[in-house]
XYZ file of C-alpha atoms in Angstrom:
615
model
C -38.765 -31.684 9.460
C -35.185 -32.996 10.001
C -36.465 -36.494 10.753
C -37.909 -36.735 7.258
C -34.521 -36.464 5.629
C -32.895 -39.847 4.702
C -30.057 -40.282 5.427
C -29.026 -37.603 7.876
C -25.764 -35.953 6.826
C -24.173 -32.659 7.917
C -24.677 -30.725 4.688
C -22.491 -27.733 5.529
C -19.620 -30.011 6.390
C -19.960 -31.998 3.217
C -20.008 -28.912 1.151
C -16.972 -27.478 2.901
C -15.016 -30.644 2.498
C -15.751 -30.753 -1.207
C -14.810 -27.127 -1.733
C -11.466 -27.512 0.032
C -10.400 -30.959 -1.056
C -11.488 -31.187 -4.756
C -8.218 -30.024 -6.286
C -6.293 -32.248 -3.868
C -8.384 -35.205 -5.096
C -7.935 -34.222 -8.617
C -4.264 -34.397 -8.402
C -4.024 -37.277 -5.934
C -6.081 -40.403 -5.573
C -8.723 -39.792 -8.225
C -7.005 -41.924 -10.869
C -6.567 -44.716 -8.448
C -10.294 -44.733 -7.935
C -11.239 -45.275 -11.640
C -8.293 -47.091 -13.306
C -10.042 -50.466 -12.723
C -12.506 -49.497 -15.377
C -9.660 -49.673 -18.048
C -8.517 -52.851 -19.610
C -4.822 -53.823 -20.274
C -3.123 -50.602 -19.329
C 0.631 -50.833 -19.236
C 2.767 -48.614 -17.051
C 3.219 -45.925 -19.661
C -0.615 -45.746 -20.266
C -1.162 -45.600 -16.483
C 0.989 -42.612 -16.282
C -0.466 -41.001 -19.362
C -4.041 -41.448 -18.579
C -3.541 -40.765 -14.870
C -2.141 -37.360 -15.760
C -5.006 -36.764 -18.302
C -7.673 -37.628 -15.874
C -6.154 -35.137 -13.298
C -6.208 -32.592 -15.991
C -9.837 -33.369 -16.828
C -10.976 -32.881 -13.141
C -9.057 -29.774 -12.826
C -10.689 -28.345 -16.044
C -14.139 -29.524 -14.942
C -13.701 -27.872 -11.453
C -12.654 -24.562 -13.047
C -15.561 -24.779 -15.487
C -18.379 -25.599 -13.050
C -16.930 -24.480 -9.662
C -17.672 -20.875 -10.318
C -20.925 -19.503 -11.906
C -22.509 -16.111 -12.571
C -25.970 -15.256 -11.221
C -28.252 -12.253 -11.252
C -26.282 -10.943 -8.175
C -22.838 -12.118 -9.405
C -23.277 -11.205 -13.037
C -19.869 -9.733 -13.847
C -17.346 -12.022 -12.046
C -18.094 -15.693 -11.501
C -18.476 -16.566 -7.762
C -17.347 -19.802 -6.219
C -20.485 -22.094 -6.131
C -19.991 -23.199 -2.577
C -19.806 -19.748 -1.243
C -23.580 -19.428 -1.661
C -24.944 -22.814 -2.584
C -27.806 -24.189 -0.389
C -28.436 -27.873 -0.817
C -32.052 -28.654 -1.892
C -33.667 -31.978 -1.164
C -35.511 -34.273 -3.485
C -38.664 -36.114 -2.736
C -38.855 -39.865 -3.526
C -41.533 -42.313 -2.261
C -42.815 -39.844 0.244
C -39.426 -39.053 1.854
C -36.997 -36.333 1.477
C -33.382 -37.352 0.315
C -30.567 -35.145 1.069
C -28.485 -34.176 -2.073
C -25.462 -33.080 0.068
C -23.816 -36.282 -1.123
C -24.388 -37.704 -4.479
C -24.338 -41.336 -2.976
C -27.699 -40.663 -1.425
C -29.136 -40.616 -4.948
C -26.924 -43.382 -6.459
C -28.125 -45.692 -3.627
C -31.659 -45.398 -5.025
C -30.844 -46.600 -8.502
C -28.713 -46.337 -11.689
C -31.263 -44.278 -13.572
C -32.842 -41.112 -11.985
C -34.992 -38.300 -13.261
C -35.120 -35.228 -11.077
C -38.083 -32.823 -11.996
C -38.651 -29.350 -10.645
C -40.120 -25.990 -11.542
C -38.169 -23.113 -13.162
C -35.669 -21.493 -10.745
C -35.695 -24.232 -8.231
C -31.967 -24.801 -8.714
C -31.718 -27.884 -10.838
C -28.772 -26.667 -12.864
C -26.766 -25.621 -9.830
C -27.603 -28.898 -8.184
C -26.145 -30.776 -11.078
C -22.987 -28.874 -10.909
C -22.729 -29.624 -7.270
C -23.420 -33.385 -7.979
C -20.635 -33.357 -10.566
C -18.006 -31.791 -8.207
C -19.232 -33.943 -5.148
C -18.825 -37.125 -7.160
C -15.146 -36.625 -7.491
C -14.827 -36.902 -3.671
C -17.667 -39.245 -2.843
C -17.575 -41.797 -5.668
C -15.387 -43.961 -7.944
C -16.984 -42.775 -11.120
C -16.001 -40.667 -13.927
C -18.366 -37.622 -13.800
C -19.701 -36.073 -17.034
C -22.188 -33.150 -17.269
C -24.111 -32.707 -20.496
C -26.277 -29.667 -20.959
C -28.961 -31.146 -23.218
C -29.751 -27.854 -24.868
C -26.393 -28.325 -26.714
C -28.071 -30.896 -28.960
C -30.152 -28.050 -30.347
C -27.320 -26.720 -32.469
C -26.818 -30.149 -34.130
C -28.448 -31.718 -36.996
C -30.785 -34.660 -35.884
C -28.445 -37.115 -37.478
C -25.472 -35.890 -35.591
C -27.071 -36.289 -32.098
C -25.264 -39.122 -30.300
C -24.807 -39.693 -26.586
C -21.835 -41.824 -27.295
C -20.087 -39.052 -29.184
C -21.227 -36.306 -26.779
C -19.734 -37.869 -23.763
C -16.339 -38.666 -25.535
C -16.286 -35.062 -26.771
C -16.687 -33.741 -23.324
C -13.963 -35.992 -21.941
C -11.454 -35.033 -24.713
C -12.211 -31.434 -24.928
C -11.401 -31.170 -21.156
C -8.109 -32.954 -21.287
C -9.016 -36.693 -20.876
C -8.006 -37.826 -24.349
C -8.823 -41.585 -24.108
C -8.145 -43.926 -27.040
C -11.585 -45.141 -28.192
C -11.081 -48.719 -27.314
C -10.546 -47.602 -23.693
C -13.493 -45.315 -23.739
C -15.772 -48.137 -24.970
C -14.401 -50.543 -22.504
C -14.882 -48.164 -19.576
C -18.545 -47.471 -20.744
C -19.271 -51.144 -20.737
C -17.782 -51.590 -17.224
C -19.990 -48.839 -15.897
C -17.358 -46.313 -15.087
C -19.461 -43.141 -15.536
C -21.889 -40.914 -13.762
C -23.583 -39.153 -16.560
C -25.562 -36.039 -15.564
C -28.091 -34.773 -18.285
C -29.242 -31.370 -17.424
C -32.246 -29.610 -18.820
C -34.356 -32.136 -20.785
C -37.073 -29.505 -21.027
C -34.671 -27.238 -22.881
C -34.488 -29.452 -25.939
C -36.122 -27.920 -29.058
C -39.378 -29.741 -29.856
C -38.075 -30.796 -33.260
C -35.312 -32.688 -31.585
C -37.063 -34.108 -28.522
C -38.029 -37.559 -30.073
C -34.449 -38.022 -31.436
C -32.776 -37.097 -28.099
C -35.293 -39.224 -26.097
C -34.571 -42.286 -28.280
C -30.800 -41.684 -27.953
C -30.822 -41.237 -24.179
C -33.011 -44.312 -23.573
C -31.052 -46.518 -26.016
C -27.791 -45.480 -24.492
C -28.903 -45.877 -20.941
C -30.197 -49.363 -21.917
C -26.969 -50.415 -23.724
C -24.594 -49.199 -21.120
C -26.776 -49.893 -18.021
C -23.875 -50.392 -15.568
C -23.318 -46.694 -15.586
C -25.235 -44.183 -13.469
C -27.619 -41.576 -15.125
C -29.304 -38.639 -13.624
C -31.674 -36.285 -15.807
C -33.159 -33.066 -14.859
C -36.202 -31.418 -16.278
C -39.246 -29.406 -15.511
C -42.226 -31.596 -14.756
C -43.466 -33.233 -17.997
C -45.517 -36.128 -19.307
C -42.589 -37.046 -21.517
C -41.271 -39.436 -18.842
C -44.465 -41.585 -18.715
C -43.301 -44.921 -19.861
C -39.607 -44.482 -18.629
C -40.278 -47.432 -16.266
C -36.659 -48.118 -15.569
C -36.025 -44.640 -14.278
C -36.756 -43.531 -10.622
C -38.495 -40.172 -10.745
C -38.172 -37.765 -7.953
C -39.036 -34.066 -7.481
C -36.735 -31.243 -6.367
C -37.911 -29.764 -3.039
C -38.431 -26.099 -2.595
C -36.365 -24.182 0.025
C -37.532 -24.399 3.578
C -37.570 -21.262 5.631
C -34.281 -22.172 7.251
C -32.624 -22.886 3.861
C -33.928 -19.531 2.421
C -32.563 -17.711 5.376
C -29.221 -19.431 4.978
C -29.108 -18.583 1.236
C -29.786 -14.925 1.937
C -27.091 -14.961 4.654
C -24.481 -16.272 2.196
C -25.178 -13.912 -0.686
C -22.493 -11.177 -1.042
C -24.710 -8.087 -1.084
C -25.281 -4.763 0.472
C -25.117 -5.609 4.287
C -27.849 -2.885 5.255
C -30.299 -4.019 2.610
C -29.521 -7.756 3.242
C -29.923 -7.409 7.033
C -33.377 -5.734 6.646
C -34.609 -8.302 4.053
C -33.261 -11.134 6.217
C -35.347 -9.919 9.256
C -38.468 -9.440 7.159
C -38.078 -12.825 5.594
C -37.765 -14.411 8.943
C -40.682 -12.472 10.450
C -43.411 -12.804 7.715
C -42.069 -12.631 4.122
C -41.282 -16.336 3.801
C -44.727 -17.472 5.054
C -46.689 -14.754 3.163
C -44.876 -15.321 -0.166
C -43.825 -18.878 0.163
C -44.172 -19.599 -3.555
C -41.508 -16.869 -4.226
C -39.427 -17.313 -1.219
C -39.001 -21.062 -1.514
C -37.570 -20.747 -5.013
C -33.815 -19.835 -5.110
C -34.067 -17.683 -8.260
C -37.256 -15.849 -7.169
C -35.898 -15.463 -3.646
C -32.812 -13.686 -5.103
C -35.081 -11.429 -7.287
C -37.147 -10.796 -4.028
C -33.942 -9.434 -2.410
C -33.180 -7.102 -5.190
C -36.868 -5.986 -5.482
C -37.222 -5.539 -1.745
C -34.077 -3.334 -1.761
C -35.511 -1.141 -4.545
C -39.186 -1.062 -3.476
C -39.172 -1.834 0.240
C -42.089 -4.340 -0.347
C -42.947 -7.486 -2.310
C -46.052 -7.528 -4.755
C -48.621 -10.239 -3.854
C -49.332 -11.392 -7.391
C -46.765 -13.249 -9.666
C -47.339 -10.864 -12.639
C -46.797 -7.797 -10.405
C -43.720 -9.416 -8.964
C -42.175 -9.836 -12.448
C -43.120 -6.198 -13.149
C -41.365 -5.000 -10.103
C -38.337 -7.326 -10.755
C -37.884 -5.891 -14.233
C -38.290 -2.355 -13.012
C -35.531 -3.218 -10.276
C -33.211 -4.796 -12.814
C -33.815 -1.959 -15.249
C -32.693 0.606 -12.878
C -29.990 -1.357 -11.110
C -26.329 -0.623 -11.667
C -24.707 -3.150 -9.404
C -26.476 -5.417 -6.956
C -23.620 -5.430 -4.450
C -23.539 -1.599 -4.336
C -26.065 1.092 -3.337
C -28.624 1.273 -6.230
C -28.897 4.321 -8.454
C -30.511 4.830 -11.909
C -28.167 3.975 -14.682
C -28.673 5.425 -18.079
C -29.050 2.806 -20.827
C -27.108 2.999 -24.038
C -30.351 3.047 -25.938
C -31.740 5.917 -23.873
C -35.107 4.199 -24.089
C -37.539 4.653 -21.172
C -38.604 1.662 -19.235
C -41.896 1.255 -20.982
C -40.378 1.504 -24.429
C -37.648 -0.976 -23.454
C -40.133 -3.368 -22.115
C -42.159 -3.206 -25.269
C -39.236 -4.056 -27.475
C -38.012 -6.766 -25.146
C -41.494 -8.260 -24.727
C -41.616 -8.608 -28.606
C -38.316 -10.387 -28.707
C -39.425 -12.740 -25.917
C -42.859 -13.322 -27.702
C -41.249 -14.171 -31.108
C -38.566 -16.321 -29.698
C -40.745 -18.195 -27.283
C -43.316 -19.286 -30.029
C -40.257 -20.219 -32.268
C -39.096 -22.460 -29.277
C -35.759 -20.692 -29.137
C -34.354 -20.070 -25.707
C -30.702 -19.662 -26.474
C -29.209 -17.399 -29.440
C -26.090 -17.057 -31.267
C -25.024 -13.293 -31.539
C -26.397 -13.196 -35.165
C -29.681 -14.692 -34.077
C -30.124 -12.277 -31.189
C -29.404 -9.371 -33.561
C -32.086 -10.722 -35.957
C -34.644 -10.618 -33.206
C -33.666 -7.218 -32.094
C -33.713 -5.956 -35.727
C -37.257 -7.415 -36.204
C -38.383 -5.500 -33.005
C -36.701 -2.320 -34.260
C -38.702 -2.548 -37.577
C -41.820 -3.495 -35.687
C -41.636 -0.376 -33.495
C -40.051 2.053 -35.833
C -41.095 4.990 -33.735
C -38.440 3.889 -31.060
C -35.050 5.022 -32.209
C -32.146 2.911 -31.072
C -29.182 0.925 -32.459
C -29.210 -2.877 -32.326
C -25.692 -2.949 -30.734
C -26.897 -0.619 -28.003
C -29.961 -2.699 -27.265
C -28.020 -5.965 -27.136
C -25.546 -4.315 -24.780
C -28.415 -3.062 -22.543
C -30.078 -6.497 -22.406
C -26.838 -8.077 -21.034
C -25.036 -5.291 -19.144
C -27.764 -2.876 -17.901
C -31.045 -4.831 -17.563
C -29.487 -8.257 -17.066
C -32.348 -10.067 -18.905
C -29.762 -12.052 -20.922
C -26.274 -13.224 -20.197
C -23.504 -14.495 -22.335
C -22.681 -18.193 -21.981
C -19.632 -18.986 -24.090
C -20.460 -17.780 -27.667
C -24.251 -17.770 -27.106
C -26.736 -15.800 -25.196
C -29.362 -17.058 -22.800
C -32.127 -15.620 -20.637
C -31.217 -15.004 -17.055
C -34.042 -17.288 -16.526
C -36.706 -18.716 -18.954
C -39.402 -17.520 -16.816
C -38.622 -13.970 -17.909
C -39.086 -15.022 -21.500
C -42.418 -16.678 -20.652
C -43.711 -13.772 -18.707
C -42.848 -11.100 -21.239
C -44.103 -13.236 -24.129
C -47.421 -13.481 -22.087
C -47.338 -9.650 -21.549
C -46.892 -8.972 -25.215
C -49.774 -11.441 -26.063
C -52.125 -9.314 -24.183
C -51.536 -6.561 -26.660
C -52.884 -8.637 -29.574
C -56.567 -8.670 -30.613
C -58.889 -11.434 -29.428
C -58.929 -12.976 -32.882
C -55.100 -12.961 -33.144
C -54.819 -14.528 -29.579
C -57.358 -17.292 -30.455
C -55.561 -18.209 -33.742
C -52.087 -18.193 -32.259
C -52.892 -20.144 -29.060
C -55.151 -22.666 -30.783
C -52.360 -23.531 -33.121
C -49.808 -23.539 -30.418
C -51.934 -25.999 -28.164
C -52.371 -28.106 -31.276
C -48.633 -28.295 -32.143
C -46.490 -27.662 -28.978
C -45.244 -30.297 -26.536
C -44.666 -27.661 -23.783
C -48.197 -26.261 -23.186
C -48.490 -28.029 -19.822
C -44.843 -27.949 -18.604
C -44.291 -24.175 -19.364
C -45.741 -21.373 -17.244
C -46.567 -19.060 -20.141
C -50.369 -19.860 -20.156
C -50.499 -19.540 -16.485
C -48.984 -16.171 -16.680
C -51.242 -15.169 -19.483
C -54.222 -16.240 -17.406
C -52.971 -14.171 -14.462
C -52.828 -11.107 -16.713
C -56.228 -11.626 -18.419
C -58.152 -14.534 -16.783
C -61.570 -13.785 -18.244
C -60.265 -13.498 -21.791
C -58.236 -16.741 -21.636
C -61.363 -18.663 -20.497
C -63.661 -16.985 -22.923
C -61.480 -16.514 -26.006
C -58.842 -19.273 -25.773
C -60.426 -22.221 -23.948
C -64.217 -22.105 -24.386
C -64.085 -22.619 -28.201
C -62.248 -26.015 -27.723
C -64.533 -26.890 -24.727
C -67.588 -26.377 -27.130
C -66.020 -28.972 -29.361
C -65.606 -31.286 -26.403
C -69.220 -30.632 -25.205
C -70.495 -31.627 -28.782
C -68.620 -34.979 -28.642
C -69.846 -35.601 -25.041
C -73.446 -34.978 -26.050
C -73.161 -37.592 -28.948
C -71.014 -40.266 -27.133
C -71.335 -39.588 -23.347
C -68.598 -40.950 -21.170
C -67.886 -43.946 -23.304
C -65.309 -46.140 -25.025
C -66.067 -44.323 -28.196
C -65.291 -40.842 -26.636
C -62.036 -41.978 -25.068
C -60.888 -43.600 -28.485
C -61.484 -40.220 -30.044
C -59.486 -38.239 -27.643
C -56.833 -40.652 -26.399
C -54.268 -43.011 -28.027
C -52.685 -45.408 -25.414
C -52.994 -46.369 -21.821
C -49.722 -46.028 -20.040
C -48.834 -48.619 -17.374
C -46.524 -47.221 -14.796
C -44.767 -49.326 -12.164
C -43.693 -48.353 -8.697
C -42.173 -50.455 -5.996
C -43.787 -50.329 -2.633
C -41.720 -50.372 0.696
C -42.407 -54.106 1.074
C -40.885 -54.754 -2.386
C -44.215 -55.506 -4.250
C -44.916 -53.885 -7.585
C -47.877 -51.370 -7.793
C -49.342 -50.594 -11.230
C -50.846 -47.125 -12.229
C -52.773 -46.522 -15.286
C -52.652 -43.040 -17.124
C -53.660 -41.777 -20.544
C -51.589 -40.790 -23.581
C -53.307 -38.166 -25.773
C -54.288 -38.523 -29.353
C -56.089 -35.209 -29.913
C -53.501 -32.823 -28.486
C -55.462 -29.765 -28.788
C -58.663 -30.905 -27.077
C -56.699 -32.776 -24.317
C -54.563 -29.628 -23.678
C -57.808 -27.677 -23.514
C -59.095 -29.975 -20.674
C -55.931 -30.082 -18.835
C -55.291 -26.299 -18.969
C -58.958 -25.440 -18.164
C -58.526 -27.567 -14.994
C -55.189 -26.268 -14.145
C -55.956 -22.576 -14.519
C -59.387 -22.741 -12.946
C -58.194 -24.588 -9.799
C -59.950 -27.845 -10.390
C -59.645 -30.044 -7.281
C -57.899 -33.223 -8.199
C -59.237 -34.835 -5.032
C -62.740 -34.936 -6.337
C -62.446 -38.009 -8.521
C -63.371 -41.417 -6.772
C -60.468 -43.810 -6.423
C -60.677 -47.325 -7.713
C -57.220 -48.489 -6.621
C -57.958 -52.240 -6.288
C -59.696 -52.533 -9.516
C -57.017 -50.456 -11.252
C -54.411 -52.928 -9.912
C -56.406 -55.849 -11.175
C -56.998 -54.531 -14.647
C -53.266 -53.274 -15.065
C -52.092 -56.627 -14.019
C -54.216 -58.352 -16.727
C -52.966 -55.801 -19.322
C -49.317 -56.467 -18.378
C -49.822 -60.261 -18.662
C -51.306 -59.860 -22.258
C -48.390 -57.657 -23.303
C -45.794 -59.946 -21.928
C -47.464 -62.883 -23.687
C -47.566 -60.928 -26.979
C -43.879 -59.898 -26.498
C -44.839 -56.218 -26.570
C -43.592 -53.412 -24.311
C -45.312 -53.565 -20.952
C -45.350 -49.799 -20.449
C -48.297 -49.000 -22.653
C -51.277 -50.522 -24.437
C -53.491 -49.072 -27.339
C -56.697 -47.967 -25.608
C -58.861 -49.810 -28.173
C -56.950 -53.046 -27.264
C -57.384 -52.398 -23.636
C -61.151 -52.086 -23.963
C -61.090 -55.523 -25.698
C -59.001 -57.217 -23.029
C -61.047 -56.144 -19.990
C -64.471 -55.292 -19.104
C -65.238 -51.913 -20.728
C -67.452 -50.669 -17.814
C -64.584 -51.541 -15.265
C -62.010 -49.680 -17.236
C -64.280 -46.608 -17.624
C -64.737 -46.718 -13.775
C -60.991 -46.773 -13.193
C -60.627 -43.739 -15.587
C -63.566 -41.900 -14.100
C -61.155 -39.190 -13.065
C -60.909 -38.157 -16.815
C -64.743 -37.611 -16.911
C -64.499 -35.536 -13.790
C -62.044 -33.234 -15.466
C -64.081 -33.135 -18.681
C -67.194 -32.181 -16.737
C -65.367 -29.530 -14.882
C -64.302 -28.093 -18.202
C -68.011 -28.010 -19.412
C -68.876 -26.123 -16.277
C -66.298 -23.448 -17.134
C -68.010 -23.186 -20.598
C -71.384 -22.673 -18.899
C -69.835 -19.617 -17.005
C -68.667 -17.948 -20.209
C -70.462 -16.654 -23.227
C -69.910 -18.235 -26.596
C -67.253 -16.642 -28.979
C -67.126 -17.164 -32.730
C -63.708 -16.773 -34.360
C -62.152 -18.092 -37.576
C -60.491 -21.475 -37.049
C -57.307 -23.442 -37.771
C -54.129 -22.128 -39.213
C -50.566 -23.313 -38.772
C -48.632 -21.772 -35.792
C -45.653 -20.829 -38.047
C -47.752 -18.775 -40.428
C -49.441 -16.881 -37.562
C -46.134 -16.106 -35.913
C -44.794 -14.764 -39.224
C -47.544 -12.098 -39.346
C -47.343 -10.907 -35.816
């Protein structure tokens, strides 16, 4: 496995070096590395800005060098005391992230995608700290969810970076800031693209792309869950975060400060069989940590994901301090675990469908009050429940002035758990509207978790009514230009560079009818459609894409997408349908799921917001 990593670097040594030398760099040679990015500095300015930059790095190290986790939830722990470097996969090879230069050598604009809990946010903190030692750039980390609290007109990348610099002590005159941007002095880390509220996604996307284009000498790295939103970001190199290998998982457990007898037993079991048996859990840093807590409490790990979250919740509900021997702690609300779970799941349900993942104290109190009124037979105080959520059950933690879920996967799971309590009709109305309006249907795990809890009902009640509409269209149009133009909007043309330097084009589809396209994609995803079944037309795809690109260039249009109706006019329709035959394969698979499930008749179409208001 080690031979697949490019380049080879002693990860442990790099991490140790960063941890021990960062402060020295911050007060020593750091200013000398970056002062060339500033114009016309006199001696007085050199001293003033040199001192200010040192202060900035010291503040950044203090802010990001220690973090809280499920295990270290009371006192922040030094990141490098337990951090395990994850790799990223790019062009079929695994690149080590132990040094940020391994990524920067690939390009100026990078997207790193990974599933929840894989460690993207901690990776970005590491890249920020590592860049001080390894590069000559000014590092800036922006948590993109911070834009959720701004009015759309206030969202500005230029202002956000400047605010971070000045608020952490690097108070530049604006002329020097603008000049250093134009000279490419910055490494800008944009963490959590998937955490942007849907009503701000378009604005933030436009702001990021325009800023990266205007100041393209700088380096930009973005993190997100996997999403179709990056189709068309052709000047960004996209790579995926790798899961933990068995060796990395064992190293992480070895580093965690935890009860030694429990940790030792879990380590042995992980080495012997747990990693191989539960790889989907054990290869994810967050879930691996929860595995340790759950194993300590239950002496076993549930096989199914929904059972795993149930056991994890039970563990956290009854846990006093993960670093001490466990005992049952009384909650301030004095609610039993089932009562507490019902209240909490309602809060998760309401907040998830309102696309809120972070709360001010007043917002969180509002959700708790709604749950208190909904379940009036459960007697508790709002203050007590809030305290239990953070201190006793560890489902939320306080981040500055706001509250966040320990991980969004908890919100998604318990939102799904509460959904199961709704009637079939309520579930249908809710999820039909959600799949019509939401941008996160595919990227979130909510529907997968709901399917794990009630697979037959999701197929029969949620998916089949939409598949029935698709079947009706298919019976009228067949697999044809007319069918694709009803469902789809544009053809996306994605470029990749092969190892020999030549450009390879790939065609994909951008949806028009969000509801029906989401039905097809989720039916395939949830029912284990084999994506290898579609016939490949690689040479023909390359030929048609090349012709489309030539037309778009000649017409002075963007070359990353073409209206599907225009594409059918420019190339042989039959050839284009052949290249896109994979779409018909998915459609036919969806129809086969309809055949296996009886029809269901339920009232149709209402706005998501009005349905949520009632529930």
